PDB file of C-alpha atoms in Angstrom:
ATOM      1  CA  MET J1360      39.130 -61.423  86.481  1.00  0.00           C
ATOM      2  CA  ILE J1361      38.887 -63.552  88.680  1.00  0.00           C
ATOM      3  CA  GLY J1362      36.934 -66.234  88.372  1.00  0.00           C
ATOM      4  CA  LYS J1363      35.481 -66.107  84.803  1.00  0.00           C
ATOM      5  CA  LYS J1364      36.652 -67.873  81.798  1.00  0.00           C
ATOM      6  CA  ILE J1365      36.572 -67.074  77.922  1.00  0.00           C
ATOM      7  CA  ILE J1366      34.786 -70.085  76.841  1.00  0.00           C
ATOM      8  CA  GLU J1367      35.113 -69.523  72.243  1.00  0.00           C
ATOM      9  CA  THR J1368      36.723 -65.870  71.118  1.00  0.00           C
ATOM     10  CA  GLU J1369      36.283 -64.936  67.337  1.00  0.00           C
ATOM     11  CA  ALA J1370      37.113 -61.641  65.969  1.00  0.00           C
ATOM     12  CA  ILE J1371      34.609 -59.895  64.486  1.00  0.00           C
ATOM     13  CA  PRO J1372      34.873 -55.652  62.686  1.00  0.00           C
ATOM     14  CA  SER J1373      34.595 -52.483  65.037  1.00  0.00           C
ATOM     15  CA  ALA J1374      31.739 -52.041  63.315  1.00  0.00           C
ATOM     16  CA  ARG J1375      29.871 -55.080  64.973  1.00  0.00           C
ATOM     17  CA  VAL J1376      31.360 -54.508  67.599  1.00  0.00           C
ATOM     18  CA  LYS J1377      29.995 -50.269  68.204  1.00  0.00           C
ATOM     19  CA  GLU J1378      26.350 -51.640  67.009  1.00  0.00           C
ATOM     20  CA  ILE J1379      26.248 -54.479  69.715  1.00  0.00           C
ATOM     21  CA  LEU J1380      28.027 -51.704  72.874  1.00  0.00           C
ATOM     22  CA  ASP J1381      25.126 -48.969  71.421  1.00  0.00           C
ATOM     23  CA  ASP J1382      22.306 -52.287  72.231  1.00  0.00           C
ATOM     24  CA  PHE J1383      23.270 -52.838  75.161  1.00  0.00           C
ATOM     25  CA  SER J1384      23.088 -49.451  76.099  1.00  0.00           C
ATOM     26  CA  GLN J1385      20.185 -49.281  75.042  1.00  0.00           C
ATOM     27  CA  ASP J1386      19.062 -51.535  78.822  1.00  0.00           C
ATOM     28  CA  ASN J1387      22.249 -51.223  81.039  1.00  0.00           C
ATOM     29  CA  GLU J1388      24.619 -47.917  81.703  1.00  0.00           C
ATOM     30  CA  LEU J1389      28.269 -48.847  80.581  1.00  0.00           C
ATOM     31  CA  ASN J1390      31.066 -49.226  82.724  1.00  0.00           C
ATOM     32  CA  TYR J1391      34.659 -47.527  81.478  1.00  0.00           C
ATOM     33  CA  GLU J1392      36.045 -49.321  79.654  1.00  0.00           C
ATOM     34  CA  GLN J1393      32.733 -49.931  77.419  1.00  0.00           C
ATOM     35  CA  ASN J1394      32.545 -46.342  77.855  1.00  0.00           C
ATOM     36  CA  LEU J1395      36.443 -46.049  76.184  1.00  0.00           C
ATOM     37  CA  THR J1396      35.432 -48.567  73.600  1.00  0.00           C
ATOM     38  CA  LEU J1397      32.055 -46.575  72.771  1.00  0.00           C
ATOM     39  CA  ASN J1398      34.199 -42.822  71.964  1.00  0.00           C
ATOM     40  CA  HIS J1399      37.346 -44.581  70.327  1.00  0.00           C
ATOM     41  CA  LEU J1400      35.065 -46.831  67.593  1.00  0.00           C
ATOM     42  CA  ALA J1401      32.990 -43.225  67.266  1.00  0.00           C
ATOM     43  CA  ARG J1402      35.773 -41.400  65.860  1.00  0.00           C
ATOM     44  CA  PHE J1403      37.509 -43.305  63.462  1.00  0.00           C
ATOM     45  CA  LYS J1404      36.737 -43.612  60.340  1.00  0.00           C
ATOM     46  CA  LYS J1405      34.904 -47.214  59.265  1.00  0.00           C
ATOM     47  CA  PHE J1406      32.615 -49.286  57.378  1.00  0.00           C
ATOM     48  CA  SER J1407      28.534 -48.959  58.443  1.00  0.00           C
ATOM     49  CA  ALA J1408      27.782 -52.118  60.183  1.00  0.00           C
ATOM     50  CA  GLU J1409      26.273 -53.887  56.820  1.00  0.00           C
ATOM     51  CA  ASP J1410      28.996 -53.376  54.348  1.00  0.00           C
ATOM     52  CA  SER J1411      31.873 -54.893  57.430  1.00  0.00           C
ATOM     53  CA  GLU J1412      30.121 -57.937  57.718  1.00  0.00           C
ATOM     54  CA  GLU J1413      29.484 -57.750  53.170  1.00  0.00           C
ATOM     55  CA  ILE J1414      33.526 -57.444  52.877  1.00  0.00           C
ATOM     56  CA  MET J1415      34.828 -59.423  55.124  1.00  0.00           C
ATOM     57  CA  GLU J1416      32.419 -62.730  52.875  1.00  0.00           C
ATOM     58  CA  LYS J1417      34.292 -60.755  49.903  1.00  0.00           C
ATOM     59  CA  LEU J1418      37.324 -61.467  51.377  1.00  0.00           C
ATOM     60  CA  GLN J1419      36.962 -65.348  52.263  1.00  0.00           C
ATOM     61  CA  GLU J1420      34.988 -66.735  48.868  1.00  0.00           C
ATOM     62  CA  GLU J1421      37.498 -64.586  46.572  1.00  0.00           C
ATOM     63  CA  HIS J1422      41.349 -65.758  49.227  1.00  0.00           C
ATOM     64  CA  PRO J1423      40.265 -68.890  50.737  1.00  0.00           C
ATOM     65  CA  ASN J1424      43.769 -68.233  52.507  1.00  0.00           C
ATOM     66  CA  LEU J1425      43.681 -65.130  54.516  1.00  0.00           C
ATOM     67  CA  ARG J1426      42.517 -66.208  58.128  1.00  0.00           C
ATOM     68  CA  THR J1427      39.652 -64.169  59.198  1.00  0.00           C
ATOM     69  CA  ARG J1428      41.697 -62.336  61.641  1.00  0.00           C
ATOM     70  CA  ALA J1429      43.364 -60.821  58.570  1.00  0.00           C
ATOM     71  CA  ILE J1430      40.167 -59.559  57.324  1.00  0.00           C
ATOM     72  CA  VAL J1431      39.727 -58.315  60.107  1.00  0.00           C
ATOM     73  CA  HIS J1432      42.053 -56.172  60.102  1.00  0.00           C
ATOM     74  CA  ILE J1433      41.609 -54.718  57.139  1.00  0.00           C
ATOM     75  CA  VAL J1434      37.920 -54.020  57.437  1.00  0.00           C
ATOM     76  CA  ASP J1435      38.831 -52.196  60.848  1.00  0.00           C
ATOM     77  CA  LEU J1436      41.759 -50.062  59.962  1.00  0.00           C
ATOM     78  CA  VAL J1437      40.360 -49.427  56.504  1.00  0.00           C
ATOM     79  CA  PRO J1438      44.111 -48.631  54.239  1.00  0.00           C
ATOM     80  CA  GLN J1439      44.277 -47.048  51.366  1.00  0.00           C
ATOM     81  CA  ASP J1440      47.368 -48.827  49.390  1.00  0.00           C
ATOM     82  CA  LEU J1441      48.702 -50.952  49.240  1.00  0.00           C
ATOM     83  CA  ALA J1442      52.010 -50.367  51.723  1.00  0.00           C
ATOM     84  CA  ASP J1443      49.535 -49.840  54.642  1.00  0.00           C
ATOM     85  CA  LEU J1444      47.734 -54.045  53.782  1.00  0.00           C
ATOM     86  CA  ARG J1445      51.500 -55.513  54.102  1.00  0.00           C
ATOM     87  CA  LEU J1446      51.909 -53.671  57.418  1.00  0.00           C
ATOM     88  CA  ILE J1447      48.243 -55.793  57.962  1.00  0.00           C
ATOM     89  CA  PHE J1448      50.007 -59.063  56.433  1.00  0.00           C
ATOM     90  CA  ALA J1449      53.440 -57.970  58.380  1.00  0.00           C
ATOM     91  CA  LYS J1450      53.240 -60.996  60.638  1.00  0.00           C
ATOM     92  CA  GLU J1451      50.178 -63.064  58.941  1.00  0.00           C
ATOM     93  CA  PRO J1452      51.655 -66.797  57.899  1.00  0.00           C
ATOM     94  CA  TYR J1453      50.558 -66.268  53.781  1.00  0.00           C
ATOM     95  CA  GLN J1454      51.787 -63.552  52.415  1.00  0.00           C
ATOM     96  CA  PRO J1455      49.757 -62.325  49.108  1.00  0.00           C
ATOM     97  CA  ASP J1456      51.434 -61.202  45.900  1.00  0.00           C
ATOM     98  CA  LYS J1457      50.511 -58.125  44.613  1.00  0.00           C
ATOM     99  CA  GLY J1458      48.239 -58.470  42.322  1.00  0.00           C
ATOM    100  CA  GLU J1459      46.045 -60.306  45.296  1.00  0.00           C
ATOM    101  CA  MET J1460      45.821 -57.107  47.426  1.00  0.00           C
ATOM    102  CA  GLU J1461      44.575 -54.927  44.917  1.00  0.00           C
ATOM    103  CA  GLN J1462      41.947 -56.210  44.184  1.00  0.00           C
ATOM    104  CA  ILE J1463      41.405 -56.973  47.868  1.00  0.00           C
ATOM    105  CA  LEU J1464      41.792 -53.138  48.091  1.00  0.00           C
ATOM    106  CA  GLU J1465      39.794 -53.153  44.422  1.00  0.00           C
ATOM    107  CA  ILE J1466      36.668 -54.568  46.749  1.00  0.00           C
ATOM    108  CA  LEU J1467      37.260 -51.826  49.650  1.00  0.00           C
ATOM    109  CA  GLU J1468      37.088 -49.180  46.903  1.00  0.00           C
ATOM    110  CA  GLN J1469      32.994 -50.142  46.546  1.00  0.00           C
ATOM    111  CA  TYR J1470      32.114 -49.115  49.530  1.00  0.00           C
ATOM    112  CA  ASP J1471      31.463 -45.840  51.154  1.00  0.00           C
ATOM    113  CA  ILE J1472      33.311 -44.616  55.042  1.00  0.00           C
ATOM    114  CA  VAL J1473      30.893 -43.777  57.563  1.00  0.00           C
ATOM    115  CA  GLU J1474      32.343 -40.956  59.519  1.00  0.00           C
TER     116      GLU J1474
END
């Protein structure tokens, strides 16, 4: 990456990354890393891009202490129970209590997973 500089970074859900790569591949040939990323994203269950954005907005509104990065992990990993959710928050500075984590799981249950 000689001569390249990162201008800004932003955490986005994997459904959005897949959408971006699909759009890019319509007009361009994907390089090796982009192909690997697209194949990886196609294998795992996730929410649609629209649902991902909606879930992220709900989580940010209802839980303002959560960092965007943690919210993206929640949307991408689709935790099924409190144990899965605790793993996501293991290294986060903010640790939600059990009630907050149950609310997060309830929000996720309202949406259908795309296979």
